[in-house]
XYZ file of C-alpha atoms in Angstrom:
547
model
C -43.343 53.850 3.584
C -39.429 53.775 1.730
C -38.643 50.517 0.960
C -34.841 51.560 0.354
C -33.884 50.621 3.833
C -35.463 46.929 2.514
C -33.613 46.917 -0.798
C -30.539 44.555 -0.887
C -27.545 46.282 -2.324
C -25.310 45.142 -5.874
C -22.604 44.352 -3.669
C -24.080 41.922 -1.341
C -26.364 40.578 -3.772
C -23.088 39.953 -5.615
C -21.507 38.551 -2.353
C -24.218 35.735 -1.873
C -24.176 34.581 -4.988
C -20.230 34.138 -5.270
C -20.556 32.621 -1.841
C -23.479 30.553 -3.220
C -21.182 29.391 -6.670
C -18.580 28.561 -4.163
C -21.124 26.133 -2.427
C -22.531 24.148 -5.586
C -18.672 24.456 -6.561
C -17.515 22.338 -2.890
C -20.536 20.085 -3.376
C -20.037 19.619 -7.262
C -16.207 18.742 -6.247
C -16.812 15.953 -3.424
C -19.546 14.610 -5.649
C -16.925 14.269 -7.582
C -14.264 12.384 -5.766
C -16.497 10.892 -4.025
C -17.425 9.035 -7.452
C -13.792 8.581 -8.628
C -12.456 7.183 -5.352
C -16.249 4.718 -5.876
C -15.361 3.739 -9.508
C -11.701 2.781 -9.132
C -12.479 0.608 -6.161
C -15.388 -1.303 -7.675
C -12.559 -0.900 -10.488
C -10.081 -2.823 -9.344
C -12.667 -5.809 -7.677
C -14.282 -6.040 -10.785
C -10.754 -7.517 -11.828
C -9.815 -9.220 -8.856
C -10.527 -12.789 -9.385
C -10.390 -13.616 -5.685
C -9.087 -11.910 -2.217
C -4.962 -11.467 -2.732
C -2.643 -12.621 -0.828
C -0.780 -10.455 0.642
C -4.596 -8.884 1.844
C -5.621 -11.763 3.207
C -2.940 -12.270 4.840
C -3.367 -8.922 7.245
C -7.380 -10.076 8.363
C -5.728 -13.200 9.312
C -3.536 -11.927 11.313
C -6.376 -8.827 12.084
C -8.899 -11.761 13.041
C -6.138 -13.392 15.495
C -5.747 -10.146 16.956
C -9.346 -9.536 17.515
C -8.914 -13.296 19.229
C -7.144 -12.225 21.785
C -3.991 -12.624 19.997
C -0.129 -10.056 19.232
C 0.933 -9.291 16.206
C 4.614 -11.031 16.724
C 4.227 -13.199 19.109
C 1.267 -15.192 18.367
C 1.117 -13.995 14.251
C 4.875 -13.541 12.672
C 4.729 -11.752 9.973
C 6.787 -7.932 8.873
C 4.812 -5.094 8.493
C 4.223 -2.388 10.527
C 1.480 -2.905 12.949
C -1.269 -0.218 11.495
C -2.239 -2.295 8.866
C -3.689 -5.111 11.332
C -5.682 -2.645 12.732
C -7.274 -1.168 9.338
C -7.922 -4.775 8.961
C -9.991 -4.713 12.509
C -11.898 -2.315 11.410
C -12.996 -3.524 8.798
C -14.074 -6.872 10.559
C -15.674 -5.181 12.376
C -17.990 -4.006 9.939
C -18.983 -7.182 8.842
C -19.464 -9.364 5.571
C -16.213 -11.431 6.815
C -14.172 -8.360 6.348
C -14.520 -8.793 3.076
C -17.358 -5.663 2.536
C -16.157 -3.859 5.437
C -12.660 -3.661 4.298
C -13.431 -2.114 0.931
C -15.697 0.855 2.961
C -12.638 1.321 5.141
C -10.053 1.878 1.404
C -12.839 4.488 0.561
C -13.329 6.358 3.168
C -9.516 6.738 3.492
C -9.381 7.307 -0.593
C -12.022 9.901 -0.602
C -10.710 11.746 2.508
C -7.286 10.992 0.566
C -8.537 12.869 -3.021
C -10.394 15.675 -1.116
C -7.464 16.574 1.531
C -5.267 16.741 -1.857
C -7.776 19.025 -4.416
C -8.758 21.406 -1.879
C -4.461 21.919 -1.198
C -4.227 21.880 -4.566
C -6.767 24.507 -5.164
C -6.027 26.722 -2.936
C -1.979 26.750 -4.344
C -2.396 26.792 -7.969
C -6.253 26.822 -8.603
C -9.675 24.692 -9.524
C -7.940 23.860 -13.472
C -4.974 22.212 -12.141
C -5.762 20.659 -9.089
C -8.970 18.861 -10.547
C -6.787 17.538 -12.910
C -4.269 15.887 -10.936
C -7.076 14.954 -8.856
C -8.124 12.270 -11.822
C -4.790 12.079 -12.834
C -4.267 10.592 -9.865
C -7.232 8.182 -8.796
C -7.726 7.398 -12.153
C -4.280 5.419 -11.773
C -5.672 3.296 -8.724
C -7.490 0.824 -10.724
C -3.931 0.211 -12.399
C -2.342 -0.814 -9.402
C -4.404 -1.668 -6.608
C -4.560 -5.451 -7.602
C -7.240 -6.442 -4.579
C -6.123 -3.634 -1.902
C -5.838 -3.561 1.717
C -2.255 -2.343 0.889
C -0.387 -0.408 3.267
C 0.850 2.317 0.567
C -3.460 3.129 0.046
C -4.011 3.450 3.413
C -0.894 6.302 3.690
C -2.289 8.263 1.054
C -4.617 10.407 3.349
C -1.373 10.879 5.985
C 0.965 11.732 2.756
C -1.501 14.086 1.491
C -2.041 16.034 4.958
C 0.792 16.355 5.266
C 1.359 18.122 1.926
C -1.170 20.285 2.727
C -0.208 21.181 6.611
C 3.286 22.400 4.762
C 1.505 24.404 2.717
C -1.136 25.857 5.330
C 2.227 26.581 7.391
C 3.573 28.731 4.013
C 0.262 30.317 3.789
C -0.223 31.317 6.687
C 2.767 31.874 8.872
C 5.140 29.667 11.185
C 2.245 27.506 13.869
C 4.824 24.919 15.907
C 1.007 22.253 16.376
C 1.022 21.387 11.679
C 4.539 20.670 12.444
C 3.835 18.737 15.576
C 0.889 17.146 13.483
C 2.851 16.786 9.971
C 4.605 14.863 12.787
C 1.956 12.770 13.797
C 0.895 11.945 10.034
C 5.018 10.552 9.644
C 4.539 8.365 13.001
C 1.711 6.980 11.515
C 2.945 6.144 7.837
C 6.162 4.762 9.424
C 3.920 2.149 11.096
C 1.887 1.413 7.353
C 5.515 1.111 6.312
C 8.909 2.874 6.614
C 9.578 3.689 2.676
C 6.315 5.737 2.645
C 7.691 8.470 3.732
C 9.463 9.720 0.962
C 6.737 13.280 1.039
C 8.098 13.652 4.754
C 11.716 13.646 3.764
C 10.721 15.953 0.759
C 9.023 18.288 2.830
C 11.725 18.805 4.969
C 14.570 19.158 2.369
C 12.416 22.518 1.102
C 12.332 23.831 4.742
C 15.931 23.227 5.069
C 16.932 24.989 1.641
C 14.435 27.380 2.761
C 16.491 28.027 6.054
C 19.786 28.299 3.674
C 18.073 30.717 1.989
C 17.502 33.244 5.282
C 20.764 31.634 6.718
C 18.720 30.584 9.681
C 19.137 27.203 11.545
C 16.157 28.007 14.010
C 13.391 27.763 10.922
C 15.310 24.059 10.430
C 15.848 23.199 13.955
C 12.610 24.268 15.170
C 10.452 22.523 12.770
C 12.099 19.120 12.639
C 12.416 19.106 16.661
C 8.441 19.251 16.851
C 7.284 17.053 13.701
C 10.131 14.616 15.482
C 7.861 15.500 18.957
C 4.281 14.230 17.226
C 6.156 11.161 15.426
C 6.979 9.942 18.620
C 4.134 11.259 19.980
C 1.994 7.909 17.916
C 6.055 5.147 17.775
C 6.432 5.743 21.470
C 2.978 4.032 22.732
C 2.858 1.629 20.643
C 6.663 0.241 20.498
C 5.471 0.827 24.678
C 2.927 -1.357 25.160
C 5.534 -3.742 22.344
C 7.302 -4.144 25.144
C 4.404 -4.149 27.892
C 3.300 -7.670 26.709
C 6.187 -9.153 25.681
C 6.226 -8.963 22.254
C 8.580 -5.582 21.424
C 11.424 -8.165 21.237
C 9.499 -9.992 18.542
C 8.565 -6.620 16.858
C 12.141 -5.942 15.718
C 12.769 -9.147 16.180
C 10.574 -9.437 12.287
C 9.960 -5.402 11.346
C 13.880 -4.775 11.370
C 15.493 -7.265 11.384
C 14.021 -9.456 8.726
C 13.515 -6.424 6.703
C 16.846 -5.041 6.120
C 17.688 -8.868 4.890
C 14.749 -8.817 2.747
C 15.745 -5.327 1.800
C 19.378 -6.634 0.547
C 20.019 -6.002 -3.167
C 22.227 -4.845 -6.362
C 22.171 -2.272 -8.265
C 20.841 -4.764 -10.803
C 18.138 -5.593 -8.798
C 17.388 -0.996 -7.623
C 17.321 -1.115 -11.150
C 14.672 -3.057 -12.845
C 12.674 -2.379 -9.458
C 12.748 1.208 -10.835
C 11.784 0.533 -14.302
C 8.534 -1.755 -13.433
C 7.588 1.484 -11.408
C 7.250 3.325 -14.017
C 6.314 1.334 -16.024
C 2.429 0.770 -13.659
C 2.492 4.431 -13.451
C 2.775 4.766 -16.725
C -0.030 2.756 -18.099
C -2.331 5.505 -17.919
C -0.273 8.840 -18.882
C 0.265 9.314 -15.529
C 4.515 9.508 -15.030
C 5.024 11.394 -17.920
C 2.511 14.086 -17.432
C 4.294 13.811 -14.020
C 7.837 13.995 -15.042
C 6.611 16.687 -17.333
C 5.768 18.684 -14.151
C 8.422 17.780 -11.711
C 10.552 19.259 -15.026
C 8.768 22.686 -14.941
C 8.939 22.150 -12.034
C 12.717 22.496 -11.681
C 12.972 25.066 -14.061
C 11.025 27.623 -12.961
C 12.787 26.928 -8.932
C 16.444 27.485 -10.994
C 15.389 30.231 -13.001
C 13.270 31.737 -10.233
C 10.132 32.106 -11.826
C 7.622 29.736 -9.769
C 4.852 31.802 -8.665
C 5.573 32.881 -5.103
C 2.514 31.015 -3.616
C 3.389 27.810 -5.451
C 6.990 27.729 -4.666
C 7.190 24.872 -1.749
C 4.509 22.731 -3.402
C 7.261 23.480 -5.972
C 9.967 21.957 -3.868
C 8.295 19.541 -2.055
C 7.459 17.703 -6.127
C 10.814 18.074 -7.028
C 12.208 15.907 -4.035
C 9.564 13.652 -3.292
C 9.766 12.617 -7.731
C 13.239 11.164 -7.325
C 12.800 10.153 -3.005
C 9.317 8.378 -3.463
C 10.476 5.944 -6.437
C 14.228 5.088 -5.105
C 11.716 4.196 -1.855
C 9.369 2.269 -3.508
C 12.261 0.386 -5.604
C 14.943 -0.011 -2.695
C 13.722 -3.900 -1.725
C 15.346 -4.771 -5.828
C 11.831 -6.737 -5.683
C 9.174 -5.056 -9.081
C 5.959 -5.580 -7.191
C 3.460 -2.535 -8.258
C 1.654 -2.353 -5.055
C 4.869 -0.880 -3.455
C 4.396 2.023 -6.182
C 1.065 2.949 -4.834
C 2.904 4.816 -2.410
C 4.418 7.243 -4.899
C 0.448 8.080 -6.581
C 0.006 11.340 -4.219
C 3.345 12.668 -5.550
C 3.328 12.088 -9.238
C -0.958 14.238 -9.031
C 0.904 16.844 -7.539
C 2.893 16.875 -10.194
C 0.267 16.403 -13.089
C -1.634 19.129 -11.770
C 2.056 21.422 -11.936
C 2.574 20.339 -15.231
C -1.146 21.288 -16.019
C -0.761 24.908 -14.206
C 2.468 25.608 -16.496
C 0.192 24.319 -19.724
C -1.598 27.150 -18.871
C 0.185 29.887 -20.041
C 0.891 28.158 -22.974
C -2.493 26.846 -24.437
C -4.124 30.414 -22.938
C -1.496 32.306 -25.832
C -2.379 29.325 -28.351
C -6.110 29.808 -28.741
C -5.279 34.230 -28.938
C -3.848 33.366 -31.880
C -5.549 31.176 -33.132
C -8.510 33.618 -32.040
C -10.250 30.959 -29.831
C -11.122 31.505 -26.042
C -8.706 30.873 -23.931
C -10.343 29.417 -21.183
C -12.364 26.679 -23.594
C -8.868 25.991 -25.162
C -7.676 25.380 -21.474
C -10.474 23.147 -20.672
C -10.685 21.254 -23.540
C -6.939 20.172 -23.705
C -7.471 19.178 -19.426
C -10.572 17.344 -19.993
C -8.640 15.711 -23.684
C -5.859 14.170 -21.768
C -7.989 13.605 -18.361
C -10.014 11.357 -20.869
C -7.282 9.653 -22.546
C -6.043 8.654 -18.725
C -9.388 7.519 -18.742
C -9.252 5.606 -21.703
C -6.732 2.992 -19.908
C -9.231 1.241 -17.739
C -11.505 -0.385 -19.692
C -8.420 -1.190 -22.392
C -6.807 -2.539 -19.212
C -9.741 -4.227 -17.582
C -10.389 -6.134 -21.602
C -7.279 -7.366 -20.847
C -7.543 -8.825 -17.725
C -10.671 -10.239 -18.194
C -10.041 -11.568 -21.272
C -6.200 -12.976 -19.931
C -8.130 -14.402 -16.608
C -7.504 -16.335 -13.697
C -3.630 -17.026 -13.643
C -3.342 -20.814 -12.386
C -2.790 -19.870 -8.779
C -5.256 -17.630 -8.542
C -7.709 -20.678 -9.883
C -6.033 -22.959 -7.510
C -6.379 -21.202 -4.303
C -10.286 -21.047 -3.692
C -10.648 -23.663 -5.260
C -8.613 -24.934 -2.153
C -9.821 -22.816 0.103
C -13.097 -24.552 -0.671
C -11.555 -28.382 -0.059
C -10.465 -26.963 3.413
C -13.385 -26.238 4.083
C -15.991 -29.416 3.179
C -13.486 -31.610 4.450
C -12.290 -29.490 8.426
C -14.515 -27.771 10.895
C -14.184 -23.743 11.890
C -11.541 -25.581 15.471
C -9.847 -26.948 13.089
C -6.240 -26.336 12.561
C -4.689 -26.175 9.298
C -1.313 -25.729 7.886
C -1.345 -24.077 4.689
C 2.502 -24.954 3.737
C 4.521 -22.272 1.442
C 3.463 -18.148 1.060
C -0.517 -19.079 1.146
C -0.701 -18.190 5.469
C -3.693 -15.885 4.763
C -5.452 -18.763 3.183
C -6.490 -19.378 7.037
C -8.281 -16.156 6.814
C -10.253 -17.988 3.783
C -10.554 -20.599 5.017
C -11.683 -19.789 8.936
C -9.222 -22.335 9.404
C -6.476 -21.303 12.727
C -3.003 -22.232 12.068
C -1.404 -24.395 14.422
C 1.625 -22.195 15.167
C 3.051 -18.280 14.723
C 4.671 -18.999 10.989
C 0.895 -19.580 9.263
C 3.578 -18.169 6.285
C 7.378 -19.986 7.064
C 9.727 -17.017 4.702
C 10.851 -17.349 7.969
C 13.155 -20.391 7.941
C 14.263 -20.160 4.028
C 15.880 -16.403 4.554
C 19.528 -16.037 4.424
C 21.190 -13.859 8.241
C 17.646 -14.354 9.221
C 16.201 -18.152 9.790
C 17.854 -20.448 12.444
C 17.775 -23.805 13.771
C 15.468 -22.263 16.598
C 13.056 -21.005 14.267
C 13.010 -24.544 12.588
C 12.548 -26.357 15.777
C 9.908 -23.799 16.794
C 8.008 -25.017 13.903
C 8.387 -28.496 14.716
C 7.478 -28.471 18.219
C 4.452 -26.127 17.378
C 2.740 -28.623 15.096
C 3.952 -31.515 18.218
C 2.235 -30.119 20.578
C -0.985 -28.806 17.665
C -1.508 -31.008 14.524
C -3.454 -29.246 12.150
C -5.641 -31.048 10.798
C -4.398 -31.163 7.315
C -1.690 -29.448 5.517
C -2.290 -28.255 1.806
C 1.101 -28.039 0.217
C 1.304 -24.724 -1.875
C 5.335 -24.582 -2.566
C 4.106 -25.189 -5.866
C 2.867 -21.720 -5.771
C 6.322 -20.431 -4.565
C 9.088 -21.505 -6.318
C 11.271 -20.294 -2.962
C 9.678 -22.911 -0.920
C 10.390 -26.923 -0.679
C 8.438 -29.058 -1.541
C 6.758 -31.641 1.126
C 6.988 -34.845 -0.946
C 9.922 -35.775 -0.508
C 10.782 -37.603 -4.658
C 10.259 -34.127 -5.106
C 12.207 -32.140 -3.050
C 14.889 -34.782 -4.114
C 14.866 -32.855 -7.782
C 13.944 -29.160 -7.239
C 16.245 -26.039 -6.975
C 15.914 -22.711 -4.671
C 15.428 -20.398 -7.685
C 15.776 -17.622 -4.726
C 19.364 -16.420 -4.182
C 18.548 -14.838 -0.427
C 16.792 -17.630 0.714
C 19.070 -21.334 2.113
C 17.707 -24.480 3.252
C 18.738 -25.251 6.049
C 19.639 -28.906 7.263
C 17.274 -28.820 10.665
C 14.328 -28.498 8.314
C 14.899 -32.228 7.708
C 13.803 -33.608 11.158
C 11.019 -31.098 10.607
C 10.319 -33.986 6.841
C 11.101 -36.552 8.299
C 8.470 -35.957 11.312
C 5.038 -34.940 8.910
C 6.131 -38.309 6.960
C 6.152 -39.818 9.900
C 2.763 -38.792 10.693
C 0.531 -37.133 8.018
C 0.156 -39.300 4.165
C -0.606 -37.237 1.238
C -4.362 -38.102 1.150
C -5.285 -35.651 -2.845
C -4.519 -32.903 -5.126
C -5.883 -29.787 -5.519
C -6.894 -26.682 -8.157
C -5.045 -26.198 -11.048
C -1.833 -26.605 -9.896
C -2.314 -29.546 -7.885
C -1.415 -29.007 -4.392
C -0.690 -32.259 -2.172
C -3.143 -32.454 0.424
C -2.067 -34.402 4.119
C -3.970 -35.546 6.417
C -2.972 -37.550 10.039
C -2.214 -40.910 8.784
C -4.189 -42.317 11.684
C -6.303 -40.823 10.706
C -7.049 -41.923 7.453
C -8.151 -45.397 7.438
C -6.100 -48.543 5.448
C -7.125 -49.505 2.004
């Protein structure tokens, strides 16, 4: 019998080998991205001394929703609602939410890393995609500051929108892609509107294309389809709040309060912007990304950008200034706000690597070295230098240790747990409403933290009366005065308050607050101080035995 029929052709062997190589490559990339994602979260948690103020507040709202409460109507907060429902998933996964939240964070981060890598890989190639992915992932532990932030949960939506747009440009027009891009925008907007820079950049890039081909339809249809996708997400949420009678509270807190919260002067915007550039520069990410931004602009203006990469270059060129403008829009220099810039910075880092590759290969040829070895070596060296920022920061943070506020919060949590039962109500006066989560004690009012009482052009006597009525109806077992940790909240102690000066220009103290202070003076007595900041503890007078 002839063996020719059973012999495998060389072409088939090469095809199978190539497929096997691609499979091994994909497995390696997936494992590497999973390791980087887990490592970023592990480093961040190792630097965290106690669950963050905002994170714990989001979890408190999520916990109240699990108990049947409605956000905004039953718990006051000014973030859009999706962050609470991510928290609910974490709570459902157990361990009082902390481990569960980390699992949710890992899942969303890993998904974002994979989608982002493959979008870059199909556009720029393997090495630039790896370099860009490493660049933005290694910046996370330098900025995350405890996690459970709206900005980090937006990363999968940002990278998905970019990948869908690139797919649209590569494979040709498809209505469903624009609808899904709108859906991702809807979910991102329900996390935080200032995250929407990537979508603005995508539509600006499409508008440039429409202008070049002189076709209004080529931008009108994507806008309409994207709007349809966004409304498919946002409208049901709006109808839900209308149905349960909380639409007014939603508008009041998420829109009205945030308009006042975000009002800032030019100097404040510039100050926040400079701080944001500093936050993203510690690992070298911003300088590398800025080099990629300049390279993209030059190639776009010269018309030398590769046809396959031009849509990505356009989106990244628009996204960088938009992302940073939105992140600094409140005039508040908070590092977590600039987490939303990391996807764009990662893309631009990949663009920088792709643009630098020809120059490295030419240099290698002149030096009679292997171009591939020089390129890989150069990229690895820069990546290692970026990663080296992490242990430097970790050592600095550990040597610095927790500040007085971070030291006081766990002590206050322990004190409340030891002196109350789980059914007791506890009011944390100031900005520490998240401690209602760490203590497992519900606040007696929807104002678990009281910034709503102080914001100019938002505060009202009715809100003060609402808080006072809630305390009278359901007097807390303890009041913990956390105002020493917040310079913009008046202390409860009358003598201390007389010498206190409000240092937040956006805040004011209404005269009606005196009724609230008088009621607390009449019904509560100071029984203790806790922590390094010596937070005063107040208990009901009738519960305190006379000496």
